[in-house]
Amino acid sequence: GSDVGPQKDRVVTEEEWLQKWEMGNIGFHKEQGHPLLRKYMDVLLNGKSGLRIFFPLCGKAVEMKWLADMGHSIVGVEVSEQALKEFFSEHNLPYFEEPVPEISGAKVFQSTSSNISLYCCSIYDLSSSIVGKFDGVWDRGALVAVNPCDRQRYVSLMMNLMEKNSSYLLVTVSYDPNKHKGPPFYVPESEIQTLFGNCCEIKCLEKVNDFSDRHRQWGLDYFLEVLYILKFVA
């Protein structure tokens, strides 16, 4: 929409993301995990055990370990092999790596306890025939990281990967897009409706002021995180 202003044509390449990891320029990584997931874990899990939970553009999110420790099985995808190796080493988790036959050049890193499988490839190379379907998604930093021109493609993939009645916790960010070019990109509520509205019930759970010095350096004067729960009714 026109309200995302100058961001709509912005493209961040895979190389740029890899470079962020190499340079340690990962201000988006939360060492202690995300407080909103802690707070709304029950909304995601809905009282169920043994769920399959998807982490798109997972980086080395510590929440993958939380959920695996609770007995859920975790699948993530990330272009940076470094991020995935750091995840396993930082949690002292033994793992092995294998090629993914269906995707040229891709690897999957799997914990030896087999409850965490992290794919190193472009998210757009995945499909339900490769990774199966999911009961839950924790999308924090994924939708807001994909290039605005790819959002529809991203959402179509997510639809393909979700079971009926699954729960999708989505964190977006809100700030003045005229003052920062992204990522993370500004995704207005109207766009969430446009992208997901025809197959999901959408509810905004909370808006949190997440403004920090980092955002001030970007030239912003406010920065909010907005948490939604999407229920697939398709």
mmCIF file of N, CA and C in Angstrom, residues 66-112:
data_model
loop_
_atom_site.group_PDB
_atom_site.id
_atom_site.type_symbol
_atom_site.label_atom_id
_atom_site.label_comp_id
_atom_site.label_asym_id
_atom_site.label_seq_id
_atom_site.Cartn_x
_atom_site.Cartn_y
_atom_site.Cartn_z
ATOM 1 N N TRP A 66 13.666 -23.630 23.700
ATOM 2 C CA TRP A 66 12.584 -23.647 24.702
ATOM 3 C C TRP A 66 11.522 -24.646 24.304
ATOM 4 N N LEU A 67 11.049 -24.511 23.056
ATOM 5 C CA LEU A 67 9.904 -25.312 22.610
ATOM 6 C C LEU A 67 10.282 -26.779 22.428
ATOM 7 N N ALA A 68 11.513 -27.021 21.972
ATOM 8 C CA ALA A 68 11.974 -28.408 21.843
ATOM 9 C C ALA A 68 12.038 -29.061 23.219
ATOM 10 N N ASP A 69 12.509 -28.304 24.218
ATOM 11 C CA ASP A 69 12.598 -28.835 25.579
ATOM 12 C C ASP A 69 11.219 -29.150 26.166
ATOM 13 N N MET A 70 10.190 -28.486 25.638
ATOM 14 C CA MET A 70 8.826 -28.750 26.107
ATOM 15 C C MET A 70 8.198 -29.931 25.369
ATOM 16 N N GLY A 71 8.957 -30.545 24.466
ATOM 17 C CA GLY A 71 8.459 -31.741 23.790
ATOM 18 C C GLY A 71 7.887 -31.511 22.403
ATOM 19 N N HIS A 72 8.070 -30.300 21.867
ATOM 20 C CA HIS A 72 7.575 -30.029 20.518
ATOM 21 C C HIS A 72 8.679 -30.280 19.503
ATOM 22 N N SER A 73 8.291 -30.476 18.275
ATOM 23 C CA SER A 73 9.330 -30.666 17.278
ATOM 24 C C SER A 73 9.424 -29.415 16.407
ATOM 25 N N ILE A 74 10.670 -28.972 16.194
ATOM 26 C CA ILE A 74 10.950 -27.656 15.635
ATOM 27 C C ILE A 74 11.587 -27.799 14.262
ATOM 28 N N VAL A 75 11.085 -27.011 13.328
ATOM 29 C CA VAL A 75 11.726 -26.901 12.016
ATOM 30 C C VAL A 75 11.967 -25.413 11.752
ATOM 31 N N GLY A 76 13.199 -25.089 11.363
ATOM 32 C CA GLY A 76 13.517 -23.705 11.033
ATOM 33 C C GLY A 76 14.143 -23.640 9.654
ATOM 34 N N VAL A 77 14.175 -22.432 9.101
ATOM 35 C CA VAL A 77 14.886 -22.226 7.835
ATOM 36 C C VAL A 77 15.623 -20.906 7.927
ATOM 37 N N GLU A 78 16.837 -20.878 7.345
ATOM 38 C CA GLU A 78 17.716 -19.727 7.496
ATOM 39 C C GLU A 78 18.786 -19.811 6.402
ATOM 40 N N VAL A 79 19.117 -18.675 5.776
ATOM 41 C CA VAL A 79 20.150 -18.737 4.731
ATOM 42 C C VAL A 79 21.562 -18.820 5.305
ATOM 43 N N SER A 80 21.742 -18.361 6.547
ATOM 44 C CA SER A 80 23.090 -18.323 7.110
ATOM 45 C C SER A 80 23.437 -19.619 7.835
ATOM 46 N N GLU A 81 24.387 -20.354 7.256
ATOM 47 C CA GLU A 81 24.856 -21.587 7.896
ATOM 48 C C GLU A 81 25.515 -21.255 9.240
ATOM 49 N N GLN A 82 26.195 -20.118 9.282
ATOM 50 C CA GLN A 82 26.852 -19.680 10.515
ATOM 51 C C GLN A 82 25.842 -19.557 11.652
ATOM 52 N N ALA A 83 24.677 -18.952 11.357
ATOM 53 C CA ALA A 83 23.649 -18.769 12.385
ATOM 54 C C ALA A 83 23.207 -20.117 12.945
ATOM 55 N N LEU A 84 23.012 -21.090 12.054
ATOM 56 C CA LEU A 84 22.514 -22.399 12.483
ATOM 57 C C LEU A 84 23.562 -23.134 13.319
ATOM 58 N N LYS A 85 24.824 -23.055 12.886
ATOM 59 C CA LYS A 85 25.884 -23.714 13.663
ATOM 60 C C LYS A 85 26.043 -23.062 15.034
ATOM 61 N N GLU A 86 25.888 -21.727 15.069
ATOM 62 C CA GLU A 86 25.982 -21.029 16.353
ATOM 63 C C GLU A 86 24.845 -21.454 17.280
ATOM 64 N N PHE A 87 23.663 -21.674 16.715
ATOM 65 C CA PHE A 87 22.532 -22.124 17.542
ATOM 66 C C PHE A 87 22.905 -23.419 18.260
ATOM 67 N N PHE A 88 23.398 -24.397 17.508
ATOM 68 C CA PHE A 88 23.707 -25.691 18.132
ATOM 69 C C PHE A 88 24.867 -25.575 19.125
ATOM 70 N N SER A 89 25.893 -24.804 18.758
ATOM 71 C CA SER A 89 27.044 -24.728 19.663
ATOM 72 C C SER A 89 26.696 -23.944 20.927
ATOM 73 N N GLU A 90 25.903 -22.873 20.800
ATOM 74 C CA GLU A 90 25.575 -22.075 21.984
ATOM 75 C C GLU A 90 24.699 -22.832 22.976
ATOM 76 N N HIS A 91 23.976 -23.836 22.496
ATOM 77 C CA HIS A 91 23.135 -24.645 23.396
ATOM 78 C C HIS A 91 23.756 -26.013 23.675
ATOM 79 N N ASN A 92 25.014 -26.186 23.234
ATOM 80 C CA ASN A 92 25.702 -27.478 23.422
ATOM 81 C C ASN A 92 24.866 -28.648 22.932
ATOM 82 N N LEU A 93 24.230 -28.470 21.786
ATOM 83 C CA LEU A 93 23.394 -29.536 21.235
ATOM 84 C C LEU A 93 24.169 -30.257 20.140
ATOM 85 N N PRO A 94 24.371 -31.566 20.307
ATOM 86 C CA PRO A 94 25.012 -32.305 19.218
ATOM 87 C C PRO A 94 24.075 -32.387 18.011
ATOM 88 N N TYR A 95 24.658 -32.337 16.820
ATOM 89 C CA TYR A 95 23.839 -32.355 15.603
ATOM 90 C C TYR A 95 24.631 -32.994 14.474
ATOM 91 N N PHE A 96 23.919 -33.312 13.422
ATOM 92 C CA PHE A 96 24.606 -33.767 12.204
ATOM 93 C C PHE A 96 24.011 -33.000 11.041
ATOM 94 N N GLU A 97 24.742 -32.953 9.946
ATOM 95 C CA GLU A 97 24.201 -32.250 8.782
ATOM 96 C C GLU A 97 24.106 -33.188 7.599
ATOM 97 N N GLU A 98 23.095 -32.956 6.787
ATOM 98 C CA GLU A 98 22.857 -33.789 5.605
ATOM 99 C C GLU A 98 22.435 -32.892 4.451
ATOM 100 N N PRO A 99 22.700 -33.321 3.227
ATOM 101 C CA PRO A 99 22.147 -32.574 2.094
ATOM 102 C C PRO A 99 20.630 -32.761 2.029
ATOM 103 N N VAL A 100 19.953 -31.835 1.387
ATOM 104 C CA VAL A 100 18.504 -31.952 1.168
ATOM 105 C C VAL A 100 18.344 -32.303 -0.310
ATOM 106 N N PRO A 101 18.018 -33.560 -0.618
ATOM 107 C CA PRO A 101 18.058 -34.017 -2.019
ATOM 108 C C PRO A 101 17.208 -33.164 -2.958
ATOM 109 N N GLU A 102 16.073 -32.662 -2.437
ATOM 110 C CA GLU A 102 15.155 -31.931 -3.327
ATOM 111 C C GLU A 102 15.614 -30.513 -3.648
ATOM 112 N N ILE A 103 16.582 -29.989 -2.856
ATOM 113 C CA ILE A 103 16.999 -28.586 -3.040
ATOM 114 C C ILE A 103 18.496 -28.529 -3.290
ATOM 115 N N SER A 104 18.862 -28.097 -4.464
ATOM 116 C CA SER A 104 20.275 -28.038 -4.831
ATOM 117 C C SER A 104 21.060 -27.154 -3.867
ATOM 118 N N GLY A 105 22.123 -27.698 -3.295
ATOM 119 C CA GLY A 105 23.001 -26.913 -2.426
ATOM 120 C C GLY A 105 22.515 -26.739 -1.002
ATOM 121 N N ALA A 106 21.304 -27.188 -0.710
ATOM 122 C CA ALA A 106 20.766 -26.994 0.650
ATOM 123 C C ALA A 106 21.274 -28.066 1.602
ATOM 124 N N LYS A 107 21.306 -27.704 2.883
ATOM 125 C CA LYS A 107 21.647 -28.669 3.928
ATOM 126 C C LYS A 107 20.580 -28.601 5.007
ATOM 127 N N VAL A 108 20.459 -29.686 5.742
ATOM 128 C CA VAL A 108 19.627 -29.631 6.945
ATOM 129 C C VAL A 108 20.509 -30.034 8.128
ATOM 130 N N PHE A 109 20.418 -29.237 9.178
ATOM 131 C CA PHE A 109 21.156 -29.496 10.412
ATOM 132 C C PHE A 109 20.154 -30.052 11.405
ATOM 133 N N GLN A 110 20.447 -31.263 11.889
ATOM 134 C CA GLN A 110 19.460 -31.927 12.740
ATOM 135 C C GLN A 110 20.077 -32.298 14.076
ATOM 136 N N SER A 111 19.359 -31.964 15.154
ATOM 137 C CA SER A 111 19.848 -32.356 16.477
ATOM 138 C C SER A 111 19.834 -33.885 16.540
ATOM 139 N N THR A 112 20.790 -34.464 17.271
ATOM 140 C CA THR A 112 20.841 -35.929 17.331
ATOM 141 C C THR A 112 19.596 -36.477 18.023
#
